[in-house]
Amino acid sequence: MSAEPLELSGRRALVTGASRGIGRGIALELAAAGADVAVNYRRGEEAAEAVVAAIVAGGRRAVALQASVGELDELDGLAARAGEELGPIDLLVLSAGIASRGDDIASTDPAELQRVVATHALGAHRLTQLLLPGMRKAPRGDVIAISSSELTAMRARGAPYNMAKAALEAMILTLAHEEAGNGIHANIVAPGLVVTDMGSKLVKAKLGLDDISELDGDQPFGRLCRPEDIGRTVRFLASPATTMVTGQRLVVDGGTDASPTG
Ligand SMILES: NC(=O)c1ccc[n+]([C@@H]2O[C@H](COP(=O)([O-])OP(=O)(O)OC[C@H]3O[C@@H](n4cnc5c(N)ncnc54)[C@H](OP(=O)(O)O)[C@@H]3O)[C@@H](O)[C@H]2O)c1
């Protein structure tokens, strides 16, 4: 008998940047599907513990793990602790991210470029590398990166973010080629504008709006994407519904380029 299409029972997930926003939505959705979840955070300990409490209340195992994904030497500990607490991780979701400051290339601080690329891409590479040996032994492995629909536009004053997401996507698409023989799927979810702290700050900076949900009425489906919309897509990509899907980039933007700069 085949497994339920969107069921993730028995899976052990690590979601980076899961204390808030999209990562939080993904962690909650994976747990609702039956997965145990390691909730990585950088500064938001209380918020991460609240995510853990919600997952545990729903009957799954969960643990909050502090580490900055931009600091490569913190990732050995993160990978090891996730494995110790939950068992070998077979589902890695790379969601932790930061916006760049909006400077053009001529005036970008090299340290800013380094920070943004390290957070989105270099840390993602290292964490994936650390978890691959365990994942290869699992019946199925998944690495899913949260990129951005913005990437295809390559807008002015976005070089650090654009470069970081391009590198992240390159890593995932390469991984799909390298690890299919080991039963590991590697896919990209590219959200449009999502209602989170990052999305709200972007809308405030670009459009001067204090409340991002003021944009809901302009959207094809009558609202912007919420973290749970991205969570459901990640659940789908990690599920038995996608046994032969790898190396794909799925845009989740509610049917439009919802960018305030668009
Ligand atoms: N919101 C959007 O419109 C949108 C659109 C497309 C793509 N994305 C992408 O989606 C991902 C999540 O964005 P979001 O909107 O949810 O952002 P957010 O609301 O600002 O939340 C960011 C999350 O990432 C964590 N984080 C940041 N730096 C970290 C680091 N160095 N190490 C570990 N965790 C770190 C934060 O943890 P702490 O709070 O604990 O520090 C927080 O949990 C990002 O990769 C972003 O580029 C967002």
PDB file of C-alpha atoms and ligand atoms in Angstrom:
ATOM      1  CA  MET A   1       0.000   0.000   0.000  1.00  0.00           C
ATOM      2  CA  SER A   2       1.403   3.433  -0.835  1.00  0.00           C
ATOM      3  CA  ALA A   3       1.834   6.077   1.857  1.00  0.00           C
ATOM      4  CA  GLU A   4      -0.713   8.876   2.241  1.00  0.00           C
ATOM      5  CA  PRO A   5       0.250  11.482  -0.374  1.00  0.00           C
ATOM      6  CA  LEU A   6       1.006  14.386   1.976  1.00  0.00           C
ATOM      7  CA  GLU A   7       1.925  12.407   5.085  1.00  0.00           C
ATOM      8  CA  LEU A   8       5.326  12.980   6.711  1.00  0.00           C
ATOM      9  CA  SER A   9       5.118  10.598   9.688  1.00  0.00           C
ATOM     10  CA  GLY A  10       8.514   9.254  10.663  1.00  0.00           C
ATOM     11  CA  ARG A  11      10.350  12.145   8.982  1.00  0.00           C
ATOM     12  CA  ARG A  12      12.802  14.232  11.009  1.00  0.00           C
ATOM     13  CA  ALA A  13      13.091  17.825   9.832  1.00  0.00           C
ATOM     14  CA  LEU A  14      15.453  20.690  10.544  1.00  0.00           C
ATOM     15  CA  VAL A  15      14.092  24.082   9.529  1.00  0.00           C
ATOM     16  CA  THR A  16      16.500  27.012   9.652  1.00  0.00           C
ATOM     17  CA  GLY A  17      15.148  30.401  10.696  1.00  0.00           C
ATOM     18  CA  ALA A  18      12.010  28.841  12.123  1.00  0.00           C
ATOM     19  CA  SER A  19      11.380  31.192  15.050  1.00  0.00           C
ATOM     20  CA  ARG A  20       9.378  33.601  12.874  1.00  0.00           C
ATOM     21  CA  GLY A  21       7.849  34.151   9.481  1.00  0.00           C
ATOM     22  CA  ILE A  22       8.103  31.628   6.667  1.00  0.00           C
ATOM     23  CA  GLY A  23      10.345  29.192   8.577  1.00  0.00           C
ATOM     24  CA  ARG A  24       7.846  29.113  11.448  1.00  0.00           C
ATOM     25  CA  GLY A  25       5.005  28.431   9.004  1.00  0.00           C
ATOM     26  CA  ILE A  26       7.002  25.598   7.452  1.00  0.00           C
ATOM     27  CA  ALA A  27       7.902  24.052  10.831  1.00  0.00           C
ATOM     28  CA  LEU A  28       4.250  24.052  11.947  1.00  0.00           C
ATOM     29  CA  GLU A  29       3.025  22.589   8.664  1.00  0.00           C
ATOM     30  CA  LEU A  30       5.636  19.805   8.620  1.00  0.00           C
ATOM     31  CA  ALA A  31       4.683  18.900  12.192  1.00  0.00           C
ATOM     32  CA  ALA A  32       0.990  18.901  11.256  1.00  0.00           C
ATOM     33  CA  ALA A  33       1.912  16.395   8.541  1.00  0.00           C
ATOM     34  CA  GLY A  34       3.531  14.121  11.141  1.00  0.00           C
ATOM     35  CA  ALA A  35       7.204  15.130  11.101  1.00  0.00           C
ATOM     36  CA  ASP A  36       9.352  15.805  14.155  1.00  0.00           C
ATOM     37  CA  VAL A  37      11.034  19.193  13.841  1.00  0.00           C
ATOM     38  CA  ALA A  38      14.231  20.907  14.956  1.00  0.00           C
ATOM     39  CA  VAL A  39      13.469  24.633  15.088  1.00  0.00           C
ATOM     40  CA  ASN A  40      16.602  26.650  14.379  1.00  0.00           C
ATOM     41  CA  TYR A  41      16.731  30.292  15.426  1.00  0.00           C
ATOM     42  CA  ARG A  42      19.337  33.014  15.706  1.00  0.00           C
ATOM     43  CA  ARG A  43      18.087  35.521  18.312  1.00  0.00           C
ATOM     44  CA  GLY A  44      14.444  34.698  18.976  1.00  0.00           C
ATOM     45  CA  GLU A  45      14.722  32.090  21.706  1.00  0.00           C
ATOM     46  CA  GLU A  46      11.300  32.787  23.180  1.00  0.00           C
ATOM     47  CA  ALA A  47       9.642  32.735  19.756  1.00  0.00           C
ATOM     48  CA  ALA A  48      11.401  29.481  18.863  1.00  0.00           C
ATOM     49  CA  GLU A  49      10.322  27.886  22.150  1.00  0.00           C
ATOM     50  CA  ALA A  50       6.728  28.916  21.371  1.00  0.00           C
ATOM     51  CA  VAL A  51       6.957  27.119  18.008  1.00  0.00           C
ATOM     52  CA  VAL A  52       8.330  24.050  19.800  1.00  0.00           C
ATOM     53  CA  ALA A  53       5.506  24.182  22.351  1.00  0.00           C
ATOM     54  CA  ALA A  54       2.887  24.354  19.588  1.00  0.00           C
ATOM     55  CA  ILE A  55       4.421  21.336  17.840  1.00  0.00           C
ATOM     56  CA  VAL A  56       4.679  19.307  21.043  1.00  0.00           C
ATOM     57  CA  ALA A  57       1.064  20.187  21.899  1.00  0.00           C
ATOM     58  CA  GLY A  58       0.136  18.694  18.532  1.00  0.00           C
ATOM     59  CA  GLY A  59       1.810  15.405  19.448  1.00  0.00           C
ATOM     60  CA  ARG A  60       5.127  15.622  17.622  1.00  0.00           C
ATOM     61  CA  ARG A  61       8.657  15.957  18.967  1.00  0.00           C
ATOM     62  CA  ALA A  62      10.432  19.290  18.572  1.00  0.00           C
ATOM     63  CA  VAL A  63      13.482  21.129  19.844  1.00  0.00           C
ATOM     64  CA  ALA A  64      14.704  24.725  19.560  1.00  0.00           C
ATOM     65  CA  LEU A  65      18.334  25.011  18.462  1.00  0.00           C
ATOM     66  CA  GLN A  66      20.255  28.291  18.462  1.00  0.00           C
ATOM     67  CA  ALA A  67      22.847  28.892  15.745  1.00  0.00           C
ATOM     68  CA  SER A  68      23.524  31.559  13.162  1.00  0.00           C
ATOM     69  CA  VAL A  69      23.585  29.923   9.748  1.00  0.00           C
ATOM     70  CA  GLY A  70      25.915  32.679   8.607  1.00  0.00           C
ATOM     71  CA  GLU A  71      28.622  31.463  11.004  1.00  0.00           C
ATOM     72  CA  LEU A  72      29.986  28.270   9.485  1.00  0.00           C
ATOM     73  CA  ASP A  73      31.671  27.148  12.696  1.00  0.00           C
ATOM     74  CA  GLU A  74      28.282  27.079  14.463  1.00  0.00           C
ATOM     75  CA  LEU A  75      26.828  24.560  12.032  1.00  0.00           C
ATOM     76  CA  ASP A  76      28.667  21.415  13.145  1.00  0.00           C
ATOM     77  CA  GLY A  77      27.032  21.866  16.539  1.00  0.00           C
ATOM     78  CA  LEU A  78      23.618  22.574  15.027  1.00  0.00           C
ATOM     79  CA  ALA A  79      23.700  19.456  12.839  1.00  0.00           C
ATOM     80  CA  ALA A  80      24.976  17.292  15.701  1.00  0.00           C
ATOM     81  CA  ARG A  81      22.396  18.539  18.208  1.00  0.00           C
ATOM     82  CA  ALA A  82      19.530  18.068  15.780  1.00  0.00           C
ATOM     83  CA  GLY A  83      20.610  14.455  15.254  1.00  0.00           C
ATOM     84  CA  GLU A  84      21.055  13.822  18.972  1.00  0.00           C
ATOM     85  CA  GLU A  85      17.625  15.228  19.844  1.00  0.00           C
ATOM     86  CA  LEU A  86      15.530  13.778  17.027  1.00  0.00           C
ATOM     87  CA  GLY A  87      17.627  11.135  15.259  1.00  0.00           C
ATOM     88  CA  PRO A  88      19.134  11.507  11.780  1.00  0.00           C
ATOM     89  CA  ILE A  89      17.632  14.475   9.938  1.00  0.00           C
ATOM     90  CA  ASP A  90      16.126  13.454   6.582  1.00  0.00           C
ATOM     91  CA  LEU A  91      14.405  16.725   5.685  1.00  0.00           C
ATOM     92  CA  LEU A  92      16.341  19.985   5.678  1.00  0.00           C
ATOM     93  CA  VAL A  93      14.560  23.245   4.931  1.00  0.00           C
ATOM     94  CA  LEU A  94      16.809  26.235   4.342  1.00  0.00           C
ATOM     95  CA  SER A  95      14.642  29.226   5.198  1.00  0.00           C
ATOM     96  CA  ALA A  96      16.819  31.489   7.383  1.00  0.00           C
ATOM     97  CA  GLY A  97      17.438  34.736   5.613  1.00  0.00           C
ATOM     98  CA  ILE A  98      18.044  38.454   5.853  1.00  0.00           C
ATOM     99  CA  ALA A  99      17.278  41.293   3.482  1.00  0.00           C
ATOM    100  CA  SER A 100      20.071  43.386   2.073  1.00  0.00           C
ATOM    101  CA  ARG A 101      20.226  47.108   2.732  1.00  0.00           C
ATOM    102  CA  GLY A 102      19.199  48.328  -0.689  1.00  0.00           C
ATOM    103  CA  ASP A 103      22.474  49.962  -1.738  1.00  0.00           C
ATOM    104  CA  ASP A 104      23.644  49.883  -5.326  1.00  0.00           C
ATOM    105  CA  ILE A 105      26.788  47.962  -6.229  1.00  0.00           C
ATOM    106  CA  ALA A 106      28.850  51.136  -6.316  1.00  0.00           C
ATOM    107  CA  SER A 107      28.182  51.832  -2.648  1.00  0.00           C
ATOM    108  CA  THR A 108      27.710  48.368  -1.086  1.00  0.00           C
ATOM    109  CA  ASP A 109      29.875  47.637   1.947  1.00  0.00           C
ATOM    110  CA  PRO A 110      31.823  44.430   1.170  1.00  0.00           C
ATOM    111  CA  ALA A 111      31.050  43.228   4.702  1.00  0.00           C
ATOM    112  CA  GLU A 112      27.324  43.483   3.931  1.00  0.00           C
ATOM    113  CA  LEU A 113      27.759  41.379   0.796  1.00  0.00           C
ATOM    114  CA  GLN A 114      29.686  38.797   2.784  1.00  0.00           C
ATOM    115  CA  ARG A 115      27.054  38.665   5.530  1.00  0.00           C
ATOM    116  CA  VAL A 116      24.124  38.220   3.150  1.00  0.00           C
ATOM    117  CA  VAL A 117      25.836  35.597   0.993  1.00  0.00           C
ATOM    118  CA  ALA A 118      27.058  33.706   4.069  1.00  0.00           C
ATOM    119  CA  THR A 119      23.575  33.670   5.601  1.00  0.00           C
ATOM    120  CA  HIS A 120      21.681  32.491   2.530  1.00  0.00           C
ATOM    121  CA  ALA A 121      24.198  30.414   0.634  1.00  0.00           C
ATOM    122  CA  LEU A 122      27.440  29.489   2.396  1.00  0.00           C
ATOM    123  CA  GLY A 123      25.696  28.314   5.544  1.00  0.00           C
ATOM    124  CA  ALA A 124      23.161  26.399   3.450  1.00  0.00           C
ATOM    125  CA  HIS A 125      25.989  24.585   1.675  1.00  0.00           C
ATOM    126  CA  ARG A 126      27.765  23.699   4.906  1.00  0.00           C
ATOM    127  CA  LEU A 127      24.644  22.519   6.719  1.00  0.00           C
ATOM    128  CA  THR A 128      23.621  20.394   3.744  1.00  0.00           C
ATOM    129  CA  GLN A 129      27.107  18.893   3.624  1.00  0.00           C
ATOM    130  CA  LEU A 130      26.958  18.007   7.322  1.00  0.00           C
ATOM    131  CA  LEU A 131      23.555  16.314   7.050  1.00  0.00           C
ATOM    132  CA  LEU A 132      24.099  14.378   3.810  1.00  0.00           C
ATOM    133  CA  PRO A 133      25.768  11.287   5.336  1.00  0.00           C
ATOM    134  CA  GLY A 134      22.751  10.641   7.594  1.00  0.00           C
ATOM    135  CA  MET A 135      20.281  11.523   4.866  1.00  0.00           C
ATOM    136  CA  ARG A 136      21.837   9.040   2.448  1.00  0.00           C
ATOM    137  CA  LYS A 137      20.974   6.217   4.841  1.00  0.00           C
ATOM    138  CA  ALA A 138      17.324   7.249   5.158  1.00  0.00           C
ATOM    139  CA  PRO A 139      14.592   5.807   2.912  1.00  0.00           C
ATOM    140  CA  ARG A 140      14.228   9.300   1.472  1.00  0.00           C
ATOM    141  CA  GLY A 141      15.997  12.625   1.953  1.00  0.00           C
ATOM    142  CA  ASP A 142      14.920  16.138   1.026  1.00  0.00           C
ATOM    143  CA  VAL A 143      16.707  19.455   0.930  1.00  0.00           C
ATOM    144  CA  ILE A 144      14.353  22.329   0.174  1.00  0.00           C
ATOM    145  CA  ALA A 145      15.580  25.917  -0.145  1.00  0.00           C
ATOM    146  CA  ILE A 146      13.443  29.009   0.229  1.00  0.00           C
ATOM    147  CA  SER A 147      14.607  31.372  -2.473  1.00  0.00           C
ATOM    148  CA  SER A 148      12.617  34.290  -3.902  1.00  0.00           C
ATOM    149  CA  SER A 149      10.582  35.038  -6.993  1.00  0.00           C
ATOM    150  CA  GLU A 150      12.478  38.348  -6.962  1.00  0.00           C
ATOM    151  CA  LEU A 151      15.592  36.583  -8.188  1.00  0.00           C
ATOM    152  CA  THR A 152      14.498  36.437 -11.809  1.00  0.00           C
ATOM    153  CA  ALA A 153      14.046  40.241 -11.895  1.00  0.00           C
ATOM    154  CA  MET A 154      17.585  41.041 -10.692  1.00  0.00           C
ATOM    155  CA  ARG A 155      16.414  44.483  -9.646  1.00  0.00           C
ATOM    156  CA  ALA A 156      18.724  47.414  -9.013  1.00  0.00           C
ATOM    157  CA  ARG A 157      20.025  47.789  -5.445  1.00  0.00           C
ATOM    158  CA  GLY A 158      19.531  44.100  -4.725  1.00  0.00           C
ATOM    159  CA  ALA A 159      22.923  42.644  -5.601  1.00  0.00           C
ATOM    160  CA  PRO A 160      23.789  41.051  -2.235  1.00  0.00           C
ATOM    161  CA  TYR A 161      20.368  39.377  -1.953  1.00  0.00           C
ATOM    162  CA  ASN A 162      20.250  38.445  -5.640  1.00  0.00           C
ATOM    163  CA  MET A 163      23.767  36.999  -5.530  1.00  0.00           C
ATOM    164  CA  ALA A 164      22.994  35.082  -2.340  1.00  0.00           C
ATOM    165  CA  LYS A 165      19.781  33.536  -3.651  1.00  0.00           C
ATOM    166  CA  ALA A 166      21.392  32.719  -7.016  1.00  0.00           C
ATOM    167  CA  ALA A 167      24.169  30.856  -5.195  1.00  0.00           C
ATOM    168  CA  LEU A 168      21.623  29.049  -3.018  1.00  0.00           C
ATOM    169  CA  GLU A 169      19.631  27.958  -6.078  1.00  0.00           C
ATOM    170  CA  ALA A 170      22.823  26.823  -7.846  1.00  0.00           C
ATOM    171  CA  MET A 171      23.696  24.663  -4.849  1.00  0.00           C
ATOM    172  CA  ILE A 172      20.259  23.023  -4.794  1.00  0.00           C
ATOM    173  CA  LEU A 173      20.150  22.319  -8.534  1.00  0.00           C
ATOM    174  CA  THR A 174      23.642  20.828  -8.396  1.00  0.00           C
ATOM    175  CA  LEU A 175      22.684  18.757  -5.364  1.00  0.00           C
ATOM    176  CA  ALA A 176      19.701  17.347  -7.266  1.00  0.00           C
ATOM    177  CA  HIS A 177      22.119  15.917  -9.857  1.00  0.00           C
ATOM    178  CA  GLU A 178      24.587  14.648  -7.288  1.00  0.00           C
ATOM    179  CA  GLU A 179      22.267  12.976  -4.782  1.00  0.00           C
ATOM    180  CA  ALA A 180      19.362  11.463  -6.739  1.00  0.00           C
ATOM    181  CA  GLY A 181      21.216   8.145  -6.718  1.00  0.00           C
ATOM    182  CA  ASN A 182      21.175   8.315  -2.921  1.00  0.00           C
ATOM    183  CA  GLY A 183      17.416   8.896  -2.772  1.00  0.00           C
ATOM    184  CA  ILE A 184      17.766  12.587  -1.932  1.00  0.00           C
ATOM    185  CA  HIS A 185      15.479  15.171  -3.526  1.00  0.00           C
ATOM    186  CA  ALA A 186      16.579  18.815  -3.804  1.00  0.00           C
ATOM    187  CA  ASN A 187      14.055  21.492  -4.699  1.00  0.00           C
ATOM    188  CA  ILE A 188      13.513  25.248  -4.503  1.00  0.00           C
ATOM    189  CA  VAL A 189      10.452  27.189  -3.390  1.00  0.00           C
ATOM    190  CA  ALA A 190      10.482  30.779  -4.635  1.00  0.00           C
ATOM    191  CA  PRO A 191       7.883  32.870  -2.802  1.00  0.00           C
ATOM    192  CA  GLY A 192       6.576  36.214  -3.929  1.00  0.00           C
ATOM    193  CA  LEU A 193       5.800  38.789  -1.254  1.00  0.00           C
ATOM    194  CA  VAL A 194       4.832  37.025   2.001  1.00  0.00           C
ATOM    195  CA  VAL A 195       3.256  38.564   5.113  1.00  0.00           C
ATOM    196  CA  THR A 196       6.176  38.380   7.568  1.00  0.00           C
ATOM    197  CA  ASP A 197       8.436  40.877   9.338  1.00  0.00           C
ATOM    198  CA  MET A 198      10.725  40.896   6.298  1.00  0.00           C
ATOM    199  CA  GLY A 199       7.811  41.399   3.905  1.00  0.00           C
ATOM    200  CA  SER A 200       6.385  44.184   6.063  1.00  0.00           C
ATOM    201  CA  LYS A 201       9.715  46.025   6.252  1.00  0.00           C
ATOM    202  CA  LEU A 202      10.097  45.785   2.471  1.00  0.00           C
ATOM    203  CA  VAL A 203       6.634  47.188   1.866  1.00  0.00           C
ATOM    204  CA  LYS A 204       7.260  49.995   4.357  1.00  0.00           C
ATOM    205  CA  ALA A 205      10.568  50.883   2.698  1.00  0.00           C
ATOM    206  CA  LYS A 206       9.326  50.684  -0.899  1.00  0.00           C
ATOM    207  CA  LEU A 207       5.723  51.828  -0.630  1.00  0.00           C
ATOM    208  CA  GLY A 208       5.565  53.617   2.717  1.00  0.00           C
ATOM    209  CA  LEU A 209       2.736  51.319   3.875  1.00  0.00           C
ATOM    210  CA  ASP A 210       2.516  50.573   7.603  1.00  0.00           C
ATOM    211  CA  ASP A 211       0.235  47.583   7.111  1.00  0.00           C
ATOM    212  CA  ILE A 212       1.271  45.059   4.464  1.00  0.00           C
ATOM    213  CA  SER A 213      -2.227  43.563   4.375  1.00  0.00           C
ATOM    214  CA  GLU A 214      -3.416  46.750   2.668  1.00  0.00           C
ATOM    215  CA  LEU A 215      -2.047  45.063  -0.469  1.00  0.00           C
ATOM    216  CA  ASP A 216      -4.342  42.047  -0.088  1.00  0.00           C
ATOM    217  CA  GLY A 217      -7.119  43.507  -2.221  1.00  0.00           C
ATOM    218  CA  ASP A 218      -4.782  44.003  -5.204  1.00  0.00           C
ATOM    219  CA  GLN A 219      -3.850  40.307  -5.446  1.00  0.00           C
ATOM    220  CA  PRO A 220      -5.319  37.777  -7.905  1.00  0.00           C
ATOM    221  CA  PHE A 221      -6.556  35.528  -5.058  1.00  0.00           C
ATOM    222  CA  GLY A 222      -7.607  38.476  -2.913  1.00  0.00           C
ATOM    223  CA  ARG A 223      -4.690  38.240  -0.493  1.00  0.00           C
ATOM    224  CA  LEU A 224      -0.912  38.085  -0.270  1.00  0.00           C
ATOM    225  CA  CYS A 225       0.848  34.791   0.557  1.00  0.00           C
ATOM    226  CA  ARG A 226       1.057  33.849   4.223  1.00  0.00           C
ATOM    227  CA  PRO A 227       3.778  31.646   5.783  1.00  0.00           C
ATOM    228  CA  GLU A 228       1.370  28.704   5.882  1.00  0.00           C
ATOM    229  CA  ASP A 229       0.995  28.880   2.085  1.00  0.00           C
ATOM    230  CA  ILE A 230       4.735  28.340   1.776  1.00  0.00           C
ATOM    231  CA  GLY A 231       4.577  25.666   4.493  1.00  0.00           C
ATOM    232  CA  ARG A 232       1.988  23.677   2.534  1.00  0.00           C
ATOM    233  CA  THR A 233       4.147  23.817  -0.588  1.00  0.00           C
ATOM    234  CA  VAL A 234       7.191  22.561   1.308  1.00  0.00           C
ATOM    235  CA  ARG A 235       5.081  19.759   2.798  1.00  0.00           C
ATOM    236  CA  PHE A 236       3.973  18.779  -0.706  1.00  0.00           C
ATOM    237  CA  LEU A 237       7.541  18.788  -2.057  1.00  0.00           C
ATOM    238  CA  ALA A 238       8.794  16.592   0.803  1.00  0.00           C
ATOM    239  CA  SER A 239       5.879  14.188   0.617  1.00  0.00           C
ATOM    240  CA  PRO A 240       5.323  10.842  -1.098  1.00  0.00           C
ATOM    241  CA  ALA A 241       3.298  12.794  -3.705  1.00  0.00           C
ATOM    242  CA  THR A 242       6.622  13.828  -5.276  1.00  0.00           C
ATOM    243  CA  THR A 243       8.521  10.536  -5.524  1.00  0.00           C
ATOM    244  CA  MET A 244      10.027  11.507  -8.907  1.00  0.00           C
ATOM    245  CA  VAL A 245      10.380  15.269  -8.424  1.00  0.00           C
ATOM    246  CA  THR A 246      13.797  16.820  -7.928  1.00  0.00           C
ATOM    247  CA  GLY A 247      15.765  19.804  -9.220  1.00  0.00           C
ATOM    248  CA  GLN A 248      12.605  21.916  -9.495  1.00  0.00           C
ATOM    249  CA  ARG A 249      11.893  25.553  -8.693  1.00  0.00           C
ATOM    250  CA  LEU A 250       8.332  26.224  -7.656  1.00  0.00           C
ATOM    251  CA  VAL A 251       7.173  29.856  -7.597  1.00  0.00           C
ATOM    252  CA  VAL A 252       4.522  30.524  -4.941  1.00  0.00           C
ATOM    253  CA  ASP A 253       3.357  34.085  -5.453  1.00  0.00           C
ATOM    254  CA  GLY A 254      -0.405  33.881  -5.597  1.00  0.00           C
ATOM    255  CA  GLY A 255      -0.431  34.273  -9.346  1.00  0.00           C
ATOM    256  CA  THR A 256       1.389  37.533  -9.682  1.00  0.00           C
ATOM    257  CA  ASP A 257       4.703  39.244  -9.254  1.00  0.00           C
ATOM    258  CA  ALA A 258       3.546  40.870  -6.041  1.00  0.00           C
ATOM    259  CA  SER A 259       6.744  42.782  -5.496  1.00  0.00           C
ATOM    260  CA  PRO A 260       6.240  46.349  -4.327  1.00  0.00           C
ATOM    261  CA  THR A 261       9.100  47.297  -6.617  1.00  0.00           C
ATOM    262  CA  GLY A 262       7.498  45.556  -9.567  1.00  0.00           C
TER     263      GLY A 262
HETATM  264  N1  LIG B   1       8.831  37.705   3.283  1.00  0.00           N
HETATM  265  C1  LIG B   1       8.957  37.720   1.979  1.00  0.00           C
HETATM  266  O1  LIG B   1       8.256  38.502   1.283  1.00  0.00           O
HETATM  267  C2  LIG B   1       9.903  36.771   1.288  1.00  0.00           C
HETATM  268  C3  LIG B   1       9.765  36.619  -0.095  1.00  0.00           C
HETATM  269  C4  LIG B   1      10.607  35.736  -0.764  1.00  0.00           C
HETATM  270  C5  LIG B   1      11.569  35.023  -0.058  1.00  0.00           C
HETATM  271  N2  LIG B   1      11.690  35.203   1.288  1.00  0.00           N
HETATM  272  C6  LIG B   1      12.714  34.411   1.972  1.00  0.00           C
HETATM  273  O2  LIG B   1      12.098  33.593   2.946  1.00  0.00           O
HETATM  274  C7  LIG B   1      12.995  33.347   4.025  1.00  0.00           C
HETATM  275  C8  LIG B   1      12.307  33.718   5.333  1.00  0.00           C
HETATM  276  O3  LIG B   1      11.948  35.096   5.261  1.00  0.00           O
HETATM  277  P1  LIG B   1      10.892  35.739   6.273  1.00  0.00           P
HETATM  278  O4  LIG B   1      10.088  36.694   5.491  1.00  0.00           O
HETATM  279  O5  LIG B   1      10.241  34.684   7.064  1.00  0.00           O
HETATM  280  O6  LIG B   1      11.902  36.584   7.197  1.00  0.00           O
HETATM  281  P2  LIG B   1      11.700  37.159   8.677  1.00  0.00           P
HETATM  282  O7  LIG B   1      10.272  37.356   8.967  1.00  0.00           O
HETATM  283  O8  LIG B   1      12.627  38.322   8.775  1.00  0.00           O
HETATM  284  O9  LIG B   1      12.261  35.965   9.603  1.00  0.00           O
HETATM  285  C9  LIG B   1      13.598  35.583   9.431  1.00  0.00           C
HETATM  286  C10 LIG B   1      13.869  34.300  10.158  1.00  0.00           C
HETATM  287  O10 LIG B   1      15.204  33.891   9.811  1.00  0.00           O
HETATM  288  C11 LIG B   1      15.963  33.786  11.010  1.00  0.00           C
HETATM  289  N3  LIG B   1      17.350  34.171  10.751  1.00  0.00           N
HETATM  290  C12 LIG B   1      17.832  35.320  10.222  1.00  0.00           C
HETATM  291  N4  LIG B   1      19.173  35.279  10.157  1.00  0.00           N
HETATM  292  C13 LIG B   1      19.538  34.071  10.657  1.00  0.00           C
HETATM  293  C14 LIG B   1      20.761  33.424  10.861  1.00  0.00           C
HETATM  294  N5  LIG B   1      21.922  34.019  10.549  1.00  0.00           N
HETATM  295  N6  LIG B   1      20.769  32.196  11.395  1.00  0.00           N
HETATM  296  C15 LIG B   1      19.613  31.560  11.732  1.00  0.00           C
HETATM  297  N7  LIG B   1      18.419  32.121  11.565  1.00  0.00           N
HETATM  298  C16 LIG B   1      18.376  33.366  11.036  1.00  0.00           C
HETATM  299  C17 LIG B   1      15.292  34.663  12.039  1.00  0.00           C
HETATM  300  O11 LIG B   1      15.623  34.179  13.326  1.00  0.00           O
HETATM  301  P3  LIG B   1      15.681  35.085  14.672  1.00  0.00           P
HETATM  302  O12 LIG B   1      14.478  35.973  14.677  1.00  0.00           O
HETATM  303  O13 LIG B   1      15.649  34.045  15.745  1.00  0.00           O
HETATM  304  O14 LIG B   1      16.964  35.846  14.671  1.00  0.00           O
HETATM  305  C18 LIG B   1      13.818  34.441  11.665  1.00  0.00           C
HETATM  306  O15 LIG B   1      13.355  33.229  12.209  1.00  0.00           O
HETATM  307  C19 LIG B   1      14.246  34.174   3.734  1.00  0.00           C
HETATM  308  O16 LIG B   1      15.227  33.341   3.182  1.00  0.00           O
HETATM  309  C20 LIG B   1      13.750  35.202   2.729  1.00  0.00           C
HETATM  310  O17 LIG B   1      14.816  35.639   1.887  1.00  0.00           O
HETATM  311  C21 LIG B   1      10.879  36.063   1.977  1.00  0.00           C
END
